[in-house]
Coordinates of C-alpha atoms and ligand atoms in Angstrom, one line a residue:
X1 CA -22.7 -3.0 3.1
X2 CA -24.1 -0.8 0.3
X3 CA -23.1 2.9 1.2
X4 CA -22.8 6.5 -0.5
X5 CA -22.4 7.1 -3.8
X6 CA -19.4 10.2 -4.2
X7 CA -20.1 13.6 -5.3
X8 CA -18.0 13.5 -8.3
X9 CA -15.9 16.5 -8.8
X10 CA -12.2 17.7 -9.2
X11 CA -9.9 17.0 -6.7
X12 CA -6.3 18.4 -6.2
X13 CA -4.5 15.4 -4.2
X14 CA -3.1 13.0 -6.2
X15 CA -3.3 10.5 -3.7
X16 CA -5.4 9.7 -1.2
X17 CA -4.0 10.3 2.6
X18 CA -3.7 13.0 4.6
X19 CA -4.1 13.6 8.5
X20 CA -6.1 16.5 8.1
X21 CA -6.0 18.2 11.2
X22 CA -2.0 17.5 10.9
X23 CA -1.6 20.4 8.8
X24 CA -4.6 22.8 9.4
X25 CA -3.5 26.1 10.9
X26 CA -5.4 25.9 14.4
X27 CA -3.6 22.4 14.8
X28 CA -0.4 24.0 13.9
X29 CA -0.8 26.9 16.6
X30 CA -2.3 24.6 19.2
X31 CA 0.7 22.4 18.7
X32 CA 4.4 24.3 19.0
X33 CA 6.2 20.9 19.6
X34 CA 5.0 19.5 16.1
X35 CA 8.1 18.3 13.2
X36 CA 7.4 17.4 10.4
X37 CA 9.2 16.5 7.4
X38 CA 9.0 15.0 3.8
X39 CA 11.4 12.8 2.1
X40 CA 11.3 10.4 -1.2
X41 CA 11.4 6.8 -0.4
X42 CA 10.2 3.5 -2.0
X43 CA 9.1 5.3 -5.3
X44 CA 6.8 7.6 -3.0
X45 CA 6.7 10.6 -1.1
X46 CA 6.6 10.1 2.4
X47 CA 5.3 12.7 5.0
X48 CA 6.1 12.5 8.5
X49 CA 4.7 14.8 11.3
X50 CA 5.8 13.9 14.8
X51 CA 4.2 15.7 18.3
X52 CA 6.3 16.0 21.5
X53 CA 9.5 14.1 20.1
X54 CA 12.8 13.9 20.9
X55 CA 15.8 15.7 19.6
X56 CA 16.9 13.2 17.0
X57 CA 14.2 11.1 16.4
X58 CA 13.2 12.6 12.7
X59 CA 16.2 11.7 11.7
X60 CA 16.5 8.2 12.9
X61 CA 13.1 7.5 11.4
X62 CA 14.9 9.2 7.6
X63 CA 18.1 7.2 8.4
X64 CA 15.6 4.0 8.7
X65 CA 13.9 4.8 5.9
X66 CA 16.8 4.6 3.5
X67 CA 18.4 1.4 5.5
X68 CA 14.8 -0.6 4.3
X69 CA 15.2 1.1 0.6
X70 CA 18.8 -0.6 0.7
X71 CA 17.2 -3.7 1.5
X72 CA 13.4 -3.9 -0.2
X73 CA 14.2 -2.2 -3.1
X74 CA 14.0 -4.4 -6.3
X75 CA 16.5 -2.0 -8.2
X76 CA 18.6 -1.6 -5.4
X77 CA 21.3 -3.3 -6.8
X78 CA 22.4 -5.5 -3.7
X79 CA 19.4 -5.6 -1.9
X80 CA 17.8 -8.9 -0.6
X81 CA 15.5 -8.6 -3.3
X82 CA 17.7 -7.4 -6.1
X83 CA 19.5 -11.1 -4.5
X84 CA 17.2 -13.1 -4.6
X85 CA 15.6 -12.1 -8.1
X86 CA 19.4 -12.9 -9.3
X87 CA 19.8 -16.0 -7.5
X88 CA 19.2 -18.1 -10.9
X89 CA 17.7 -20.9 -8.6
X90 CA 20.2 -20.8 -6.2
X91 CA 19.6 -20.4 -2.6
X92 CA 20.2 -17.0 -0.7
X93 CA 20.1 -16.0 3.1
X94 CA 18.1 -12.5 3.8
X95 CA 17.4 -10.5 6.6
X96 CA 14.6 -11.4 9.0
X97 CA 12.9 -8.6 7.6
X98 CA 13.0 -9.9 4.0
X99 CA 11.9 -12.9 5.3
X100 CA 9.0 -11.7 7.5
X101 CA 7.8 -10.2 4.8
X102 CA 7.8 -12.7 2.4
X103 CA 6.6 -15.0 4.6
X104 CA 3.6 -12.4 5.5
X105 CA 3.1 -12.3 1.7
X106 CA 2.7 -15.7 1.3
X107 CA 0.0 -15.9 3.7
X108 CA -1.9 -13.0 1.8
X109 CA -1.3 -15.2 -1.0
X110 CA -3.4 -18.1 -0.2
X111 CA -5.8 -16.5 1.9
X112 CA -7.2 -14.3 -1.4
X113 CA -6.0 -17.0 -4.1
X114 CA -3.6 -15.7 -5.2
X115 CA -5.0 -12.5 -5.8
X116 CA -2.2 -10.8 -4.3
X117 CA 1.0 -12.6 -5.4
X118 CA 4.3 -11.4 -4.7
X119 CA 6.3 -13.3 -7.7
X120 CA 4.5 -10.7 -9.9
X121 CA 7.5 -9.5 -10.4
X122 CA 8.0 -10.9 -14.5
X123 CA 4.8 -9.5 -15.2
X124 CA 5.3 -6.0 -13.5
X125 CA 8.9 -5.9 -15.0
X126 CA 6.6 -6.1 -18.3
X127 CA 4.5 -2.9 -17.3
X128 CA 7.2 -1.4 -15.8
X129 CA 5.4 1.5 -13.8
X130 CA 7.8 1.9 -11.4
X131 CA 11.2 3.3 -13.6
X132 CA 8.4 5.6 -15.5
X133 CA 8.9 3.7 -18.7
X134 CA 5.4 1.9 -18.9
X135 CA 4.4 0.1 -22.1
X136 CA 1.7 -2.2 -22.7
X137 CA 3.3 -5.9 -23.0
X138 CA 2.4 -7.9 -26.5
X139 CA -0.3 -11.0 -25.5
X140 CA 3.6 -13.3 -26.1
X141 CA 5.4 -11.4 -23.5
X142 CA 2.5 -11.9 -20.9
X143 CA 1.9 -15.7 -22.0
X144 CA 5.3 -16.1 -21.1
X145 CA 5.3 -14.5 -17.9
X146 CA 2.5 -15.7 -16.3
X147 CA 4.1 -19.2 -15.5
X148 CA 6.7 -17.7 -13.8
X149 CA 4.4 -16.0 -11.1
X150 CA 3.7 -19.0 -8.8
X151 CA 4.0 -18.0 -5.2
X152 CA 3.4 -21.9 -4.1
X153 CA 7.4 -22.1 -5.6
X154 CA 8.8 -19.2 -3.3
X155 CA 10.6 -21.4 -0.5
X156 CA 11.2 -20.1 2.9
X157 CA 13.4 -22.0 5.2
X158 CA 15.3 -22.1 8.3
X159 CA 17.9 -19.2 8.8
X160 CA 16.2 -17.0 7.0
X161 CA 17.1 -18.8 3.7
X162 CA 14.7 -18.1 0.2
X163 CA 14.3 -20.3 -2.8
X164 CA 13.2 -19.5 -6.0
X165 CA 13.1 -21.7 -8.9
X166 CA 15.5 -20.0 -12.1
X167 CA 13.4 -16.9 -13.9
X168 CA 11.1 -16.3 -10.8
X169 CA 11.1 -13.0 -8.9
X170 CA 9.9 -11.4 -6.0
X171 CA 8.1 -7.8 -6.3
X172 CA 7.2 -6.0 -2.7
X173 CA 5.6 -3.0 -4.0
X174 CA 2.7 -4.1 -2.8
X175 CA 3.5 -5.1 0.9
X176 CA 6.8 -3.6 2.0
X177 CA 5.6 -0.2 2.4
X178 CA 3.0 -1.3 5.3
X179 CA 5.9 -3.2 7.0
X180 CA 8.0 0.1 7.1
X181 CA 5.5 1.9 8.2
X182 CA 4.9 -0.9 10.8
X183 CA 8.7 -0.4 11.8
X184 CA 8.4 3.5 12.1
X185 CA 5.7 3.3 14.0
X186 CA 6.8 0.9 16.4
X187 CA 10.3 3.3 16.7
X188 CA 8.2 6.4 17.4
X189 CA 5.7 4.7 19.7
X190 CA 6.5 5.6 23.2
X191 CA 8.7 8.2 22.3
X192 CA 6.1 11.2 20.6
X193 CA 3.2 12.0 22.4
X194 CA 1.2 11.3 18.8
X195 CA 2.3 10.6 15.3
X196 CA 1.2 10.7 11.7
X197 CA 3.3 8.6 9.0
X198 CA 2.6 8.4 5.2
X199 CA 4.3 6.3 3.1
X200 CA 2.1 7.8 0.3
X201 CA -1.4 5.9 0.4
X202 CA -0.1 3.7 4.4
X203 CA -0.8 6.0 6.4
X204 CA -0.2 4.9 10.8
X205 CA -1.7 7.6 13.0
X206 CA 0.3 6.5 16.3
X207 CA -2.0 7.6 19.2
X208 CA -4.3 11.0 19.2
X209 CA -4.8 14.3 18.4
X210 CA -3.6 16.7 22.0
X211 CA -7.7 17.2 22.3
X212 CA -8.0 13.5 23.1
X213 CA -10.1 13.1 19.8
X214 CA -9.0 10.6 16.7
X215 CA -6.7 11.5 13.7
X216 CA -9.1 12.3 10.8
X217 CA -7.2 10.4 7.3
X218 CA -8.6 11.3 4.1
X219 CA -10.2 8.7 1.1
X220 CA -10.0 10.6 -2.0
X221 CA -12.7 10.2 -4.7
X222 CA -10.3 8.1 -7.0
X223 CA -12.0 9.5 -10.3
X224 CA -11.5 13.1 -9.4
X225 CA -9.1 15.7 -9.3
X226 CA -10.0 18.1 -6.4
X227 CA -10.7 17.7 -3.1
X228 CA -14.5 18.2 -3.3
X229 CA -15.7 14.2 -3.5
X230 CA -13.6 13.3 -0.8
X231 CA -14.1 11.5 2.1
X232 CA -12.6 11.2 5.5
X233 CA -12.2 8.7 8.4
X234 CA -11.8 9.1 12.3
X235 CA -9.2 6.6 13.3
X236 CA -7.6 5.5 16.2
X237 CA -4.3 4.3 16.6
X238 CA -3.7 2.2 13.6
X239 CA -2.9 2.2 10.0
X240 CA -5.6 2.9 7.1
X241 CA -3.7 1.4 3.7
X242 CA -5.4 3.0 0.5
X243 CA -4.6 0.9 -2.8
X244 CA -6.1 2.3 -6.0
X245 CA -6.1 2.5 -10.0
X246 CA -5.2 6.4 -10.0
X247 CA -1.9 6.2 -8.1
X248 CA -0.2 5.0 -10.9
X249 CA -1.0 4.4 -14.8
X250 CA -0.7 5.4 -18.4
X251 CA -3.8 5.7 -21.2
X252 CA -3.2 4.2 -24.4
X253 CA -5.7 4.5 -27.5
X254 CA -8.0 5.3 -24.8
X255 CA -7.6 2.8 -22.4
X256 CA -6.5 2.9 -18.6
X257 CA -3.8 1.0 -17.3
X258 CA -3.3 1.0 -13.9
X259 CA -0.5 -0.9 -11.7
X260 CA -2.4 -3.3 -10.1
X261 CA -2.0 -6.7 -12.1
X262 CA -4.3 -9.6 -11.8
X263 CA -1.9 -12.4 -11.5
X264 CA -4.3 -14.6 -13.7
X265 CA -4.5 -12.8 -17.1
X266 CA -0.8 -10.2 -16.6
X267 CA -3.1 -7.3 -17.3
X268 CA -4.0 -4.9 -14.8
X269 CA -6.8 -5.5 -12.8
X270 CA -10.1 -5.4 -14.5
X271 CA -12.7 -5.5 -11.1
X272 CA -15.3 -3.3 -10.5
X273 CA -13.2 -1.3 -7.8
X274 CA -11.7 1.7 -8.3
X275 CA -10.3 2.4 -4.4
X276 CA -9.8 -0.1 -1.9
X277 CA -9.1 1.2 1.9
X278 CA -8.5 -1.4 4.6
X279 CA -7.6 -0.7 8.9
X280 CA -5.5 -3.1 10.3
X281 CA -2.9 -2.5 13.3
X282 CA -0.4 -4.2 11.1
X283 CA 0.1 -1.9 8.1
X284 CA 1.5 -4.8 6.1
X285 CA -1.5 -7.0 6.1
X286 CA -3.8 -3.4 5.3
X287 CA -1.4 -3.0 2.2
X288 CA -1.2 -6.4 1.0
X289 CA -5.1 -6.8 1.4
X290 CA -6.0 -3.1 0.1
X291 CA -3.8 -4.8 -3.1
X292 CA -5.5 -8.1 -3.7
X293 CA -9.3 -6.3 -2.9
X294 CA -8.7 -4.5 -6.2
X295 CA -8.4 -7.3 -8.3
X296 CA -10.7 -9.6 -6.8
X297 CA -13.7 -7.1 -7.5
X298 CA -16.2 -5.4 -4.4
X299 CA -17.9 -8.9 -3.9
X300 CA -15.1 -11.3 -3.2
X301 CA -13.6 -8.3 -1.7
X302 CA -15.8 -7.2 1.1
X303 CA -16.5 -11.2 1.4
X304 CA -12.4 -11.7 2.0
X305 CA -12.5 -8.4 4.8
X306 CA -15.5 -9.6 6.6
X307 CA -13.6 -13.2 6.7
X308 CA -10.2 -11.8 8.0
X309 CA -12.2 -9.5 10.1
X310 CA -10.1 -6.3 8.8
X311 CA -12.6 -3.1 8.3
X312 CA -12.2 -2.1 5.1
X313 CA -14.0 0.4 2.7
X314 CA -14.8 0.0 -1.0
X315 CA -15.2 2.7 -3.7
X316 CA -16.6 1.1 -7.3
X317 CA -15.9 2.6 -10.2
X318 CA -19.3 4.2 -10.3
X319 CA -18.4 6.1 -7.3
X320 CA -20.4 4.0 -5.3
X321 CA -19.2 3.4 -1.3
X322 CA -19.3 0.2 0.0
X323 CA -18.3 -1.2 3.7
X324 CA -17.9 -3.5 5.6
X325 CA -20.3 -4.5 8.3
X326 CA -20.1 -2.2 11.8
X327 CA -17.0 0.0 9.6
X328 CA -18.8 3.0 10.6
X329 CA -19.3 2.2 14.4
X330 CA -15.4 1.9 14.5
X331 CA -14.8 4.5 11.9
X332 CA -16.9 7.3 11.4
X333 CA -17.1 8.5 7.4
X334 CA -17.5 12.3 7.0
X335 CA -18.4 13.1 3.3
X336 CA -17.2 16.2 2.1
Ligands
ADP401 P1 1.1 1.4 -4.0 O1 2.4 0.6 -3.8 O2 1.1 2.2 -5.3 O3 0.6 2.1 -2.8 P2 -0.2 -1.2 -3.9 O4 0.1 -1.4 -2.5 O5 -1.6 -1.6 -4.3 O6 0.0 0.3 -4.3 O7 0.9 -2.0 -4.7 C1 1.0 -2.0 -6.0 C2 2.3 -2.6 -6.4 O8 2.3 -3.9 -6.0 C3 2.6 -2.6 -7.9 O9 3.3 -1.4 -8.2 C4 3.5 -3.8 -8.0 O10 4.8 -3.6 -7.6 C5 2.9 -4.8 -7.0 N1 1.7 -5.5 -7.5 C6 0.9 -5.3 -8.6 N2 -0.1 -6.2 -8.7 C7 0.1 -7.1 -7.6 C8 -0.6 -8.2 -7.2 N3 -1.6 -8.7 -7.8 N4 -0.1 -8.9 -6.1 C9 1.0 -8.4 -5.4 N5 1.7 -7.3 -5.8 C10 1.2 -6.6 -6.9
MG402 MG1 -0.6 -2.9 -1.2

């Protein structure tokens, strides 16, 4: 569905998530039994605000946090991942969250085409925008990369076992944050009277605001620096997964690369999409799909949403917003 076009202007949040009414001043005062707290996970910053929770429970959720870094992290040495991308072929026996995961991933897989592909991994090693030390790969290193991403070859079996053939590896970065934030939110469910978690661009707004009304979450205008441009949705009790080509990337004789890899050329996705929001209960399938809608491009990508039947919200590079169909009757858009 053909929307808005953004106001372009500058805009101060680097990224694009926040539960606005979270940290406005008449929420605070309305709200004495809000915590929150911020703490640096998974490569991101993660911010979360708790209403009406038990003594404890903030640092359960930190004490989680670091307990899923220990597993999901590719340069946790040790880790199921770091395992299985040293395994040289061999078989190795994960955790059932490893495996959930990659099993999730492998669905996302075929269900875009590959678009999203979690044995990226030789090709991102390539970029390297995670450790900070981004370079731009020669065409040689890329040719030789690209055969190794093949998620047809990833082999899950019984007991939580995973196969990979010698010089394939597994990257998560672009699904394991939505199945944390899946896992928070299921520990704080129940137990808070409402909840806001971001794992920097997931965010899960677990139930609603003391006045009965939704969560508002924030879209920010991915070509501009400051707030003005933005956009904001009212959401229930769910997650809203921003992906886009501003969170992280270098310029290099005047060209932008961004860390979102097509897993056909090695080179970061070329699509007409600049910002790809999806809603999905399961923040795992909103991140993986938020992921793969950047590089399939706004046409295949609103095409894949309405498919899956996951809500989801498109901003082009021209600043143009596009949804798709009945988005706004479940999500209102406030342009700012
Ligand atoms: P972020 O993690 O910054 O919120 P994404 O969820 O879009 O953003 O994930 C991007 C990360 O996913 C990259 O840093 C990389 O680790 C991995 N990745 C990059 N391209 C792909 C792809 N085509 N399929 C699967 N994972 C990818
Ligand atoms: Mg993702």
């Amino acid at each position: 569905m053909r929307g808005k076009r953004l106001r372009r202007g500058a805009c101060l949040m680097a990224i694009c998530l926040a539960a606005l009414c979270a940290f406005s001043p008449a929420c605070r005062a309305a709200s004495q039994d809000r915590v929150s707290g911020t703490g640096y996970f998974f490569d991101t910053v993660v911010t979360v605000t708790l209403y009406g929770a038990p003594e404890g429970l903030m640092d359960e959720i930190w004490a989680a946090c670091g307990a899923y870094e220990r597993l999901l992290s590719k340069t946790v040495s040790g880790s199921d991942v770091d395992r299985i991308n040293q395994a040289h072929g061999e078989t190795v026996t994960v955790s059932a969250d490893t495996w959930d995961i990659l099993s999730r991933a492998l669905e996302v897989s075929r269900a875009t085409g590959g678009a999203f592909s979690v044995t990226i991994a030789p090709v991102t090693a390539l970029w390297d925008f995670t450790r900070g030390t981004h370079r731009k790969p020669s065409a040689d290193e890329l040719a030789a990369a690209l055969p190794l991403v093949a998620d047809d070859r990833l082999q899950l079996g019984e007991g939580y076992t995973v196969t990979l053939p010698d010089g394939m590896q597994v990257d998560l970065g672009g699904i394991a944050k939505g199945y944390i934030a899946d896992r928070i939110a299921e520990k704080v469910r129940g137990r808070v009277t409402a909840a806001v978690l971001n794992f920097g661009g997931n965010v899960y707004t677990v139930g609603r605001k003391s006045d009965g009304s939704a969560f508002r979450v924030a879209v920010r205008d991915p070509q501009s620096e400051a707030e003005e441009g933005m956009l904001v949705l009212s959401v229930g009790d769910t997650s809203v997964v921003t992906s886009g080509t501003y969170e992280r990337f270098f310029i290099e004789d005047g060209v932008k690369y961004h860390h979102i890899l097509d897993p056909v050329t090695g080179y970061p996705a070329a699509s007409d999409l600049d910002s790809a929001t999806v809603i999905c209960e399961s923040s795992m399938t909103a991140d993986a799909y938020a992921t793969a809608c950047i590089v399939l491009g706004s046409e295949k990508a609103l095409q894949l949403l309405e498919d899956q039947g996951l809500p989801g919200l498109l901003i082009t590079k021209s600043g143009e917003v596009l949804t798709t169909a009945g988005f706004e009757d479940m999500c209102p858009i406030y342009y700012y």
